C-alpha positions as semicolon CSV with decimal commas, in nm:
position;residue;x (nm);y (nm);z (nm)
1;S;0,000;0,000;0,000
2;S;0,283;0,245;0,078
3;G;0,431;0,179;-0,270
4;I;0,116;0,306;-0,435
5;N;0,128;0,630;-0,236
6;A;0,490;0,678;-0,342
7;E;0,393;0,627;-0,706
8;W;0,088;0,853;-0,688
9;P;0,171;1,118;-0,428
10;L;-0,089;1,368;-0,549
11;R;-0,385;1,130;-0,555
12;P;-0,330;0,795;-0,384
13;G;-0,552;0,525;-0,533
14;L;-0,611;0,705;-0,864
15;H;-0,447;0,433;-1,069
16;Q;-0,645;0,161;-0,891
17;Q;-0,975;0,345;-0,948
18;A;-0,911;0,433;-1,313
19;G;-1,060;0,240;-1,603
20;S;-0,832;0,043;-1,832
21;E;-0,800;0,320;-2,093
22;L;-0,712;0,587;-1,836
23;K;-0,468;0,345;-1,667
24;R;-0,291;0,305;-2,001
25;H;-0,263;0,683;-2,038
26;L;-0,142;0,726;-1,682
27;D;0,120;0,455;-1,732
28;Q;0,240;0,618;-2,053
29;A;0,257;0,959;-1,884
30;R;0,479;0,808;-1,612
31;E;0,731;0,661;-1,856
32;K;1,080;0,806;-1,856
33;G;1,092;1,121;-2,066
34;A;0,714;1,146;-2,113
35;S;0,692;1,475;-1,925
36;V;1,002;1,645;-2,060
37;W;0,795;1,867;-2,289
38;L;0,620;2,012;-1,983
39;T;0,948;2,155;-1,853
40;A;1,098;2,267;-2,185
41;I;1,205;2,630;-2,200
42;P;0,967;2,807;-2,442
43;L;1,213;2,917;-2,711
44;K;1,045;3,074;-3,014
45;S;1,356;3,020;-3,227
46;L;1,317;2,642;-3,182
47;N;0,936;2,651;-3,202
48;Y;0,907;2,528;-2,841
49;V;0,616;2,760;-2,766
50;L;0,261;2,644;-2,703
51;N;-0,022;2,890;-2,673
52;K;-0,292;2,825;-2,414
53;Q;-0,515;2,629;-2,656
54;D;-0,226;2,415;-2,787
55;F;-0,124;2,334;-2,429
56;Q;-0,478;2,237;-2,329
57;D;-0,517;2,022;-2,641
58;S;-0,183;1,851;-2,569
59;I;-0,291;1,766;-2,215
60;R;-0,621;1,629;-2,347
61;L;-0,435;1,412;-2,601
62;R;-0,196;1,294;-2,331
63;Y;-0,483;1,151;-2,125
64;G;-0,715;1,051;-2,409
65;W;-0,976;1,313;-2,330
66;E;-1,194;1,465;-2,602
67;I;-1,070;1,791;-2,749
68;D;-1,317;2,079;-2,729
69;E;-1,493;2,179;-3,051
70;T;-1,381;1,869;-3,240
71;P;-1,655;1,746;-3,475
72;R;-1,819;1,419;-3,367
73;I;-1,792;1,284;-3,724
74;C;-1,470;1,323;-3,925
75;A;-1,468;1,454;-4,282
76;C;-1,396;1,095;-4,389
77;G;-1,730;0,985;-4,235
78;T;-1,583;0,794;-3,938
79;K;-1,667;0,865;-3,574
80;N;-1,405;1,113;-3,459
81;S;-1,173;1,062;-3,162
82;P;-0,833;1,201;-3,065
83;Y;-0,671;0,883;-3,200
84;H;-0,862;0,896;-3,530
85;A;-0,781;1,265;-3,573
86;L;-0,409;1,194;-3,533
87;D;-0,419;0,927;-3,806
88;C;-0,683;1,040;-4,057
89;K;-0,530;1,184;-4,372
90;L;-0,856;1,346;-4,484
91;G;-0,991;1,539;-4,187
92;G;-0,746;1,485;-3,907
93;Y;-0,441;1,648;-3,760
94;V;-0,191;1,473;-3,989
95;S;-0,155;1,771;-4,221
96;M;-0,168;2,018;-3,931
97;R;0,129;1,861;-3,753
98;H;0,335;1,873;-4,072
99;N;0,254;2,235;-4,158
């Protein structure tokens, strides 16, 4: 029991109470290097700057939460989700992350 508190100091028991999808996201967020982007110095010259909306969207993607104002149905006709939007070449974020 004390090991769990050491792993989750801010909210003991969160991992145990979470559903399988959230557990997967929490485990990924705890992996070595997964939080480095949160402490990066915001250097415009290296494009390391996130505005408020980009930061909020990144946190939502990190934990698998829906992104505000994302259409329920993608332009390709498939039910939209953060995962679909990252992969869909027609209506997703694929072109946005390369532009």
